[in-house]
Amino acid sequence: MKSLVDQVQETLLMGPGPSSVPPEVYSALSQYSLGHLDPFFIQIMDAIKSQLREVMNTTNQITLPMSGTGSAGMETVLVNLIEPGDSVLVLINGVFGGRMKEIATRLRADVDALEFEWGTPVKTADVKAQLAKKKYKLVAVVHAETSTGVANPVEEIGKLVHENGALYIVDAVTSLGGMPVMVDDWGIDALYSGTQKCLSCPPGLSPVTVSERAADVIRNRESKVPNWYLDLNLLMNYWEGATRAYHHTAPINMNYALYAALKVVLDEGLANVWKRHAEVHQYLIERLGELGFTMLVEEGARLPMLNAVVIPDGVEDKAVRGRLLNEHRIEIGGGLGALAGKIWRVGIMGHTARKESVDRLADALKQII
Ligand SMILES: *Cc1c(COP(=O)(O)O)cnc(C)c1O
């Protein structure tokens, strides 16, 4: 019988993730599997930690890929840092800020949320006012809100958070590898990302980094981390040190893929990668502008890698996306929540961020509409 996976077709992934995968990463995935304590695999683990520090612009000791997708990174950071009753402030202007609030609430933190209109960035003046009112243990924000295409002012917010004395948590799932993410310079205490957005690796791992200050908080918890699988204290015995102890079996081939994906990014150079995303973003606005499309987010707050495109009157959201996929093998994303039916989310992440991708999409849209 014919195998289903032999029938998978090449698809240009221009949605909110996953993004298209370069050949180097596919070939890494098909390398021989090794044991999780094989010295050669440990060498690869160590290389990944260094690569991640470079891509994240940090010297943090605790820097590793968690097993699981971006949400596992979110959960890791929150579950390790939060104890019941801790005061937490979450800044929300889209789906992923809301998800952080949900997790913090489940961990029985004392959660406050500042909400901002979807499609607009977090206002630093409001954050400043809130932080003047109350002392927090932890403040969390999403850098690149994939649900709306908005970039939040993470660097500015960081200064306010540190004046308050709180730990600063940043979601960089979509931003890492597509725009500057400066963990140390911006005073970020814990940051997580994902493999399938601008790192152009299939989904499955979540890079996490934790500052020394945050590591101290984790080491000095009153209660055990309530999630065994994501407990960084235990995981560091596998990811660090002269002798490694089994915790859970690392997804071996996914780690090869991440190594290859990070190598692609670092070989091109971070500055070049950021520039390419910015240029292809401008090109997308230009090409779609010619077809009469406008952008939801105001200039200055737009993400390069995730473009919220307003669906013009008379254009049917689902029908057009269906035809893009079925007739042209191009995937774009629909809107979420209040923005469903109103916007498309067009990703130009990592390997997808090339002018050819934009041309293929614009040509297909021209034909359909
Ligand atoms: C995609 C995404 C996540 C969740 O990642 P998964 O890989 O879907 O678990 C979290 N935050 C942001 C900003 C994202 O874009």
Tab-separated table of C-alpha atoms and ligand atoms in Angstrom:
chain	number	residue	atom	x	y	z
A	1	MET	CA	0.000	0.000	0.000
A	2	LYS	CA	1.193	3.484	-0.804
A	3	SER	CA	2.407	5.457	2.158
A	4	LEU	CA	0.575	8.676	2.926
A	5	VAL	CA	3.745	10.551	3.788
A	6	ASP	CA	5.187	9.695	0.374
A	7	GLN	CA	2.344	11.755	-1.064
A	8	VAL	CA	3.052	14.977	0.862
A	9	GLN	CA	3.457	17.848	-1.578
A	10	GLU	CA	5.940	20.693	-1.366
A	11	THR	CA	4.054	23.681	0.036
A	12	LEU	CA	5.164	27.274	0.372
A	13	LEU	CA	4.494	27.984	4.033
A	14	MET	CA	3.548	31.664	4.320
A	15	GLY	CA	1.317	31.492	7.365
A	16	PRO	CA	2.031	32.206	11.047
A	17	GLY	CA	4.287	29.139	11.224
A	18	PRO	CA	5.505	26.589	10.477
A	19	SER	CA	7.742	28.181	7.862
A	20	SER	CA	9.432	26.481	4.911
A	21	VAL	CA	12.456	24.355	5.759
A	22	PRO	CA	15.817	24.595	3.943
A	23	PRO	CA	17.425	21.418	2.521
A	24	GLU	CA	20.251	21.430	5.108
A	25	VAL	CA	17.658	20.969	7.853
A	26	TYR	CA	15.793	18.172	6.085
A	27	SER	CA	19.026	16.311	5.533
A	28	ALA	CA	19.997	16.721	9.209
A	29	LEU	CA	16.673	15.144	10.200
A	30	SER	CA	17.479	11.997	8.250
A	31	GLN	CA	20.911	11.422	9.838
A	32	TYR	CA	21.493	8.259	11.891
A	33	SER	CA	19.876	8.419	15.301
A	34	LEU	CA	22.302	8.178	18.225
A	35	GLY	CA	21.714	7.315	21.865
A	36	HIS	CA	20.853	10.272	24.085
A	37	LEU	CA	24.052	9.769	26.124
A	38	ASP	CA	26.330	9.041	23.164
A	39	PRO	CA	29.380	11.308	23.563
A	40	PHE	CA	28.969	12.525	19.987
A	41	PHE	CA	25.387	13.524	20.661
A	42	ILE	CA	26.524	15.350	23.802
A	43	GLN	CA	28.984	17.242	21.616
A	44	ILE	CA	26.036	18.292	19.419
A	45	MET	CA	24.047	19.345	22.509
A	46	ASP	CA	26.932	21.553	23.631
A	47	ALA	CA	27.208	23.077	20.168
A	48	ILE	CA	23.472	23.872	20.164
A	49	LYS	CA	23.782	25.682	23.506
A	50	SER	CA	26.555	27.886	22.071
A	51	GLN	CA	24.631	28.539	18.872
A	52	LEU	CA	21.543	29.518	20.871
A	53	ARG	CA	23.552	31.929	23.028
A	54	GLU	CA	24.827	33.559	19.857
A	55	VAL	CA	21.407	33.852	18.224
A	56	MET	CA	19.855	35.151	21.467
A	57	ASN	CA	22.749	37.523	22.229
A	58	THR	CA	23.296	36.213	25.722
A	59	THR	CA	25.974	34.614	27.872
A	60	ASN	CA	23.382	32.869	30.066
A	61	GLN	CA	24.586	29.496	31.305
A	62	ILE	CA	21.079	28.054	31.271
A	63	THR	CA	20.322	28.101	27.552
A	64	LEU	CA	18.869	24.962	26.005
A	65	PRO	CA	16.176	23.619	23.667
A	66	MET	CA	13.222	22.239	25.607
A	67	SER	CA	11.491	19.172	24.149
A	68	GLY	CA	8.178	20.424	22.804
A	69	THR	CA	6.931	23.341	20.730
A	70	GLY	CA	6.975	27.043	21.635
A	71	SER	CA	4.193	26.626	24.163
A	72	ALA	CA	6.405	24.179	26.091
A	73	GLY	CA	8.956	26.989	26.368
A	74	MET	CA	6.267	29.329	27.651
A	75	GLU	CA	5.179	26.756	30.178
A	76	THR	CA	8.806	26.036	31.191
A	77	VAL	CA	9.595	29.652	31.980
A	78	LEU	CA	6.395	30.241	33.934
A	79	VAL	CA	6.292	26.932	35.795
A	80	ASN	CA	9.905	27.287	36.957
A	81	LEU	CA	9.619	30.917	38.074
A	82	ILE	CA	6.126	31.101	39.555
A	83	GLU	CA	5.065	29.871	42.984
A	84	PRO	CA	1.470	30.089	44.232
A	85	GLY	CA	0.548	33.626	45.274
A	86	ASP	CA	3.370	35.347	43.346
A	87	SER	CA	2.434	38.709	41.835
A	88	VAL	CA	2.581	38.556	38.053
A	89	LEU	CA	1.818	41.223	35.456
A	90	VAL	CA	1.039	40.084	31.905
A	91	LEU	CA	0.886	42.589	29.042
A	92	ILE	CA	-1.695	41.414	26.510
A	93	ASN	CA	-2.389	42.557	22.956
A	94	GLY	CA	-3.146	39.257	21.275
A	95	VAL	CA	-3.603	35.512	21.656
A	96	PHE	CA	-0.180	34.674	23.035
A	97	GLY	CA	-0.240	37.255	25.842
A	98	GLY	CA	-3.582	35.725	26.792
A	99	ARG	CA	-2.007	32.261	26.857
A	100	MET	CA	0.674	33.448	29.303
A	101	LYS	CA	-2.048	34.810	31.575
A	102	GLU	CA	-3.876	31.471	31.419
A	103	ILE	CA	-0.768	29.504	32.402
A	104	ALA	CA	0.164	31.929	35.214
A	105	THR	CA	-3.411	31.699	36.524
A	106	ARG	CA	-3.301	27.874	36.492
A	107	LEU	CA	-0.110	28.107	38.551
A	108	ARG	CA	-2.200	30.028	41.119
A	109	ALA	CA	-0.210	33.248	40.766
A	110	ASP	CA	-1.812	36.581	41.668
A	111	VAL	CA	-2.174	37.725	38.059
A	112	ASP	CA	-2.831	41.258	36.813
A	113	ALA	CA	-3.201	41.915	33.102
A	114	LEU	CA	-2.920	45.132	31.131
A	115	GLU	CA	-4.836	44.729	27.898
A	116	PHE	CA	-4.263	46.709	24.717
A	117	GLU	CA	-6.293	46.799	21.550
A	118	TRP	CA	-5.397	43.977	19.146
A	119	GLY	CA	-3.375	45.325	16.238
A	120	THR	CA	-1.742	48.022	18.385
A	121	PRO	CA	1.418	47.744	20.504
A	122	VAL	CA	1.695	47.700	24.297
A	123	LYS	CA	1.809	51.309	25.557
A	124	THR	CA	4.862	51.869	27.735
A	125	ALA	CA	3.203	54.790	29.595
A	126	ASP	CA	0.471	52.434	30.845
A	127	VAL	CA	3.057	49.858	31.886
A	128	LYS	CA	5.004	52.544	33.745
A	129	ALA	CA	1.878	53.698	35.586
A	130	GLN	CA	0.981	50.128	36.603
A	131	LEU	CA	4.513	49.346	37.781
A	132	ALA	CA	4.496	52.528	39.905
A	133	LYS	CA	1.404	51.213	41.715
A	134	LYS	CA	2.526	47.703	42.621
A	135	LYS	CA	5.647	45.616	43.102
A	136	TYR	CA	5.722	42.488	40.925
A	137	LYS	CA	7.797	39.338	41.032
A	138	LEU	CA	7.473	38.874	37.299
A	139	VAL	CA	6.364	40.843	34.225
A	140	ALA	CA	5.700	39.015	30.961
A	141	VAL	CA	5.255	40.254	27.402
A	142	VAL	CA	5.236	38.861	23.856
A	143	HIS	CA	7.857	40.395	21.586
A	144	ALA	CA	6.274	39.512	18.238
A	145	GLU	CA	2.485	39.028	18.593
A	146	THR	CA	1.901	36.508	15.837
A	147	SER	CA	-1.869	36.806	16.167
A	148	THR	CA	-1.883	40.469	15.098
A	149	GLY	CA	1.456	41.270	13.410
A	150	VAL	CA	2.475	43.753	16.113
A	151	ALA	CA	5.985	44.285	17.514
A	152	ASN	CA	5.997	45.262	21.177
A	153	PRO	CA	8.614	47.700	22.558
A	154	VAL	CA	10.448	45.033	24.508
A	155	GLU	CA	13.617	47.040	25.132
A	156	GLU	CA	11.764	50.044	26.623
A	157	ILE	CA	9.492	47.849	28.741
A	158	GLY	CA	12.576	46.068	30.098
A	159	LYS	CA	13.917	49.248	31.667
A	160	LEU	CA	10.616	49.853	33.472
A	161	VAL	CA	10.447	46.265	34.688
A	162	HIS	CA	13.916	46.463	36.205
A	163	GLU	CA	13.120	49.732	38.014
A	164	ASN	CA	10.256	47.794	39.593
A	165	GLY	CA	12.656	45.010	40.581
A	166	ALA	CA	10.618	42.333	38.812
A	167	LEU	CA	11.930	39.514	36.632
A	168	TYR	CA	11.391	40.166	32.944
A	169	ILE	CA	9.928	37.373	30.788
A	170	VAL	CA	9.782	37.660	27.001
A	171	ASP	CA	8.125	35.446	24.380
A	172	ALA	CA	10.406	35.452	21.333
A	173	VAL	CA	8.800	32.516	19.524
A	174	THR	CA	8.254	34.476	16.319
A	175	SER	CA	10.898	37.204	16.652
A	176	LEU	CA	14.015	35.058	17.159
A	177	GLY	CA	15.939	34.745	13.912
A	178	GLY	CA	13.873	37.414	12.155
A	179	MET	CA	14.586	40.638	14.053
A	180	PRO	CA	16.980	41.730	16.816
A	181	VAL	CA	16.540	39.839	20.097
A	182	MET	CA	19.133	41.094	22.612
A	183	VAL	CA	18.623	39.092	25.774
A	184	ASP	CA	21.475	40.562	27.840
A	185	ASP	CA	21.322	44.148	26.574
A	186	TRP	CA	17.575	44.347	27.129
A	187	GLY	CA	17.757	42.883	30.634
A	188	ILE	CA	15.587	39.873	29.835
A	189	ASP	CA	15.543	37.294	32.648
A	190	ALA	CA	13.838	34.471	30.822
A	191	LEU	CA	13.058	34.068	27.147
A	192	TYR	CA	11.656	31.244	25.060
A	193	SER	CA	11.275	30.651	21.359
A	194	GLY	CA	10.238	27.944	18.918
A	195	THR	CA	11.867	26.153	16.030
A	196	GLN	CA	9.224	26.505	13.307
A	197	LYS	CA	9.016	30.256	12.880
A	198	CYS	CA	12.081	32.270	11.835
A	199	LEU	CA	14.504	29.430	12.591
A	200	SER	CA	12.990	27.435	9.701
A	201	CYS	CA	13.105	24.088	11.438
A	202	PRO	CA	10.064	21.831	11.780
A	203	PRO	CA	8.099	22.290	15.033
A	204	GLY	CA	9.279	20.258	18.015
A	205	LEU	CA	11.765	22.136	20.166
A	206	SER	CA	11.603	25.312	22.194
A	207	PRO	CA	14.847	27.189	22.882
A	208	VAL	CA	14.858	28.711	26.385
A	209	THR	CA	17.331	30.954	28.179
A	210	VAL	CA	17.351	32.035	31.828
A	211	SER	CA	19.480	34.766	33.452
A	212	GLU	CA	21.612	34.139	36.540
A	213	ARG	CA	19.156	36.246	38.575
A	214	ALA	CA	16.233	34.095	37.433
A	215	ALA	CA	18.260	30.905	37.928
A	216	ASP	CA	18.753	31.928	41.569
A	217	VAL	CA	15.015	32.361	41.964
A	218	ILE	CA	14.483	28.853	40.566
A	219	ARG	CA	17.169	27.311	42.801
A	220	ASN	CA	15.723	28.989	45.903
A	221	ARG	CA	12.068	28.098	45.418
A	222	GLU	CA	10.079	27.208	48.508
A	223	SER	CA	8.087	24.554	46.651
A	224	LYS	CA	9.225	22.074	43.998
A	225	VAL	CA	8.555	23.002	40.374
A	226	PRO	CA	5.070	21.523	39.938
A	227	ASN	CA	5.866	20.033	36.520
A	228	TRP	CA	8.470	17.269	36.527
A	229	TYR	CA	9.081	17.168	32.749
A	230	LEU	CA	9.854	20.891	32.487
A	231	ASP	CA	11.821	21.273	35.759
A	232	LEU	CA	15.014	23.119	34.787
A	233	ASN	CA	16.795	22.027	37.979
A	234	LEU	CA	16.499	18.409	36.826
A	235	LEU	CA	17.114	19.117	33.145
A	236	MET	CA	20.405	20.855	33.792
A	237	ASN	CA	21.824	17.540	35.024
A	238	TYR	CA	21.367	16.282	31.480
A	239	TRP	CA	22.297	19.431	29.543
A	240	GLU	CA	25.253	20.586	31.707
A	241	GLY	CA	28.371	19.269	33.395
A	242	ALA	CA	31.102	16.697	32.921
A	243	THR	CA	28.796	13.748	33.522
A	244	ARG	CA	25.290	13.720	32.136
A	245	ALA	CA	22.325	12.056	33.760
A	246	TYR	CA	19.256	10.767	31.977
A	247	HIS	CA	16.137	12.851	32.554
A	248	HIS	CA	14.004	12.179	29.473
A	249	THR	CA	15.129	10.961	26.065
A	250	ALA	CA	16.043	13.997	24.000
A	251	PRO	CA	14.360	14.112	20.569
A	252	ILE	CA	17.669	13.247	18.919
A	253	ASN	CA	16.961	14.008	15.256
A	254	MET	CA	15.038	17.175	16.066
A	255	ASN	CA	18.162	18.385	17.823
A	256	TYR	CA	20.202	17.636	14.687
A	257	ALA	CA	17.691	19.704	12.748
A	258	LEU	CA	17.910	22.592	15.183
A	259	TYR	CA	21.697	22.484	15.007
A	260	ALA	CA	21.530	22.661	11.195
A	261	ALA	CA	18.913	25.442	11.258
A	262	LEU	CA	20.957	27.564	13.678
A	263	LYS	CA	24.029	26.974	11.537
A	264	VAL	CA	22.167	28.286	8.485
A	265	VAL	CA	21.227	31.450	10.426
A	266	LEU	CA	24.700	32.009	11.871
A	267	ASP	CA	26.465	31.308	8.562
A	268	GLU	CA	24.359	34.009	6.902
A	269	GLY	CA	25.006	36.293	9.873
A	270	LEU	CA	22.381	37.675	12.263
A	271	ALA	CA	22.560	41.221	10.866
A	272	ASN	CA	22.069	39.911	7.314
A	273	VAL	CA	19.173	37.733	8.398
A	274	TRP	CA	17.397	40.676	10.074
A	275	LYS	CA	18.019	42.877	7.030
A	276	ARG	CA	16.637	40.234	4.657
A	277	HIS	CA	13.421	39.961	6.685
A	278	ALA	CA	13.015	43.762	6.713
A	279	GLU	CA	13.596	44.015	2.966
A	280	VAL	CA	11.261	41.180	2.011
A	281	HIS	CA	8.635	42.709	4.339
A	282	GLN	CA	8.846	46.011	2.406
A	283	TYR	CA	8.665	44.114	-0.858
A	284	LEU	CA	5.540	42.272	0.317
A	285	ILE	CA	3.800	45.538	1.241
A	286	GLU	CA	4.707	46.893	-2.187
A	287	ARG	CA	3.535	43.851	-4.172
A	288	LEU	CA	0.296	43.431	-2.212
A	289	GLY	CA	-0.240	47.198	-2.305
A	290	GLU	CA	-0.289	46.987	-6.115
A	291	LEU	CA	-3.171	44.530	-5.760
A	292	GLY	CA	-5.071	46.935	-3.478
A	293	PHE	CA	-4.251	45.372	-0.104
A	294	THR	CA	-3.545	47.478	2.995
A	295	MET	CA	-1.925	46.590	6.318
A	296	LEU	CA	-3.750	46.388	9.655
A	297	VAL	CA	-0.869	47.596	11.816
A	298	GLU	CA	0.445	51.151	11.624
A	299	GLU	CA	3.944	51.687	10.283
A	300	GLY	CA	6.549	51.541	13.029
A	301	ALA	CA	4.754	48.780	14.953
A	302	ARG	CA	4.723	46.209	12.142
A	303	LEU	CA	6.542	42.928	12.426
A	304	PRO	CA	8.737	42.128	9.446
A	305	MET	CA	8.018	38.398	9.583
A	306	LEU	CA	4.262	38.404	10.201
A	307	ASN	CA	2.107	40.673	8.117
A	308	ALA	CA	-1.517	41.366	9.028
A	309	VAL	CA	-3.107	42.100	5.668
A	310	VAL	CA	-6.620	43.575	5.608
A	311	ILE	CA	-8.996	41.492	3.472
A	312	PRO	CA	-10.702	43.888	1.037
A	313	ASP	CA	-14.511	44.034	0.787
A	314	GLY	CA	-15.838	41.449	-1.618
A	315	VAL	CA	-12.906	39.097	-1.157
A	316	GLU	CA	-13.903	35.838	0.492
A	317	ASP	CA	-11.461	34.868	3.208
A	318	LYS	CA	-11.804	31.082	3.311
A	319	ALA	CA	-12.424	30.554	-0.399
A	320	VAL	CA	-9.293	32.451	-1.402
A	321	ARG	CA	-7.114	30.730	1.192
A	322	GLY	CA	-8.517	27.396	0.038
A	323	ARG	CA	-7.637	28.103	-3.580
A	324	LEU	CA	-4.160	29.330	-2.647
A	325	LEU	CA	-3.535	26.027	-0.945
A	326	ASN	CA	-5.235	23.664	-3.370
A	327	GLU	CA	-4.287	25.255	-6.664
A	328	HIS	CA	-0.993	26.924	-5.799
A	329	ARG	CA	0.284	25.004	-2.753
A	330	ILE	CA	0.698	28.239	-0.786
A	331	GLU	CA	-0.440	28.429	2.827
A	332	ILE	CA	-1.318	31.738	4.466
A	333	GLY	CA	-3.046	32.197	7.830
A	334	GLY	CA	-6.486	33.538	8.709
A	335	GLY	CA	-7.234	36.024	11.476
A	336	LEU	CA	-7.890	34.943	15.049
A	337	GLY	CA	-10.598	36.032	17.501
A	338	ALA	CA	-12.040	39.444	16.652
A	339	LEU	CA	-9.800	39.611	13.578
A	340	ALA	CA	-11.164	36.378	12.031
A	341	GLY	CA	-12.440	37.077	8.520
A	342	LYS	CA	-10.919	40.567	8.641
A	343	ILE	CA	-7.228	39.877	8.095
A	344	TRP	CA	-4.859	37.365	6.620
A	345	ARG	CA	-1.636	36.615	8.395
A	346	VAL	CA	1.134	36.371	5.855
A	347	GLY	CA	4.359	34.993	7.245
A	348	ILE	CA	7.740	35.639	5.732
A	349	MET	CA	9.723	33.728	8.284
A	350	GLY	CA	13.251	32.412	7.921
A	351	HIS	CA	13.707	30.378	4.737
A	352	THR	CA	10.352	31.708	3.450
A	353	ALA	CA	11.634	35.312	3.654
A	354	ARG	CA	12.705	35.564	0.022
A	355	LYS	CA	11.408	37.752	-2.801
A	356	GLU	CA	10.487	34.610	-4.796
A	357	SER	CA	7.996	33.648	-2.076
A	358	VAL	CA	6.345	37.070	-2.249
A	359	ASP	CA	6.211	36.919	-6.037
A	360	ARG	CA	4.664	33.466	-5.971
A	361	LEU	CA	1.976	34.665	-3.524
A	362	ALA	CA	1.267	37.955	-5.307
A	363	ASP	CA	1.008	36.218	-8.691
A	364	ALA	CA	-1.355	33.598	-7.296
A	365	LEU	CA	-3.541	36.216	-5.578
A	366	LYS	CA	-3.702	38.251	-8.756
A	367	GLN	CA	-4.939	35.197	-10.632
A	368	ILE	CA	-7.557	34.309	-8.002
A	369	ILE	CA	-9.026	37.711	-7.208
B	1	LIG	C1	3.597	30.119	17.718
B	1	LIG	C2	3.690	30.919	18.973
B	1	LIG	C3	3.637	30.341	20.251
B	1	LIG	C4	3.317	28.891	20.471
B	1	LIG	O1	4.163	28.060	19.866
B	1	LIG	P1	3.724	26.552	19.478
B	1	LIG	O2	4.932	26.096	18.766
B	1	LIG	O3	2.518	26.659	18.622
B	1	LIG	O4	3.473	25.826	20.732
B	1	LIG	C5	3.815	31.157	21.345
B	1	LIG	N1	4.027	32.470	21.205
B	1	LIG	C6	4.049	33.074	20.004
B	1	LIG	C7	4.271	34.541	19.915
B	1	LIG	C8	3.879	32.310	18.853
B	1	LIG	O5	3.910	32.898	17.653
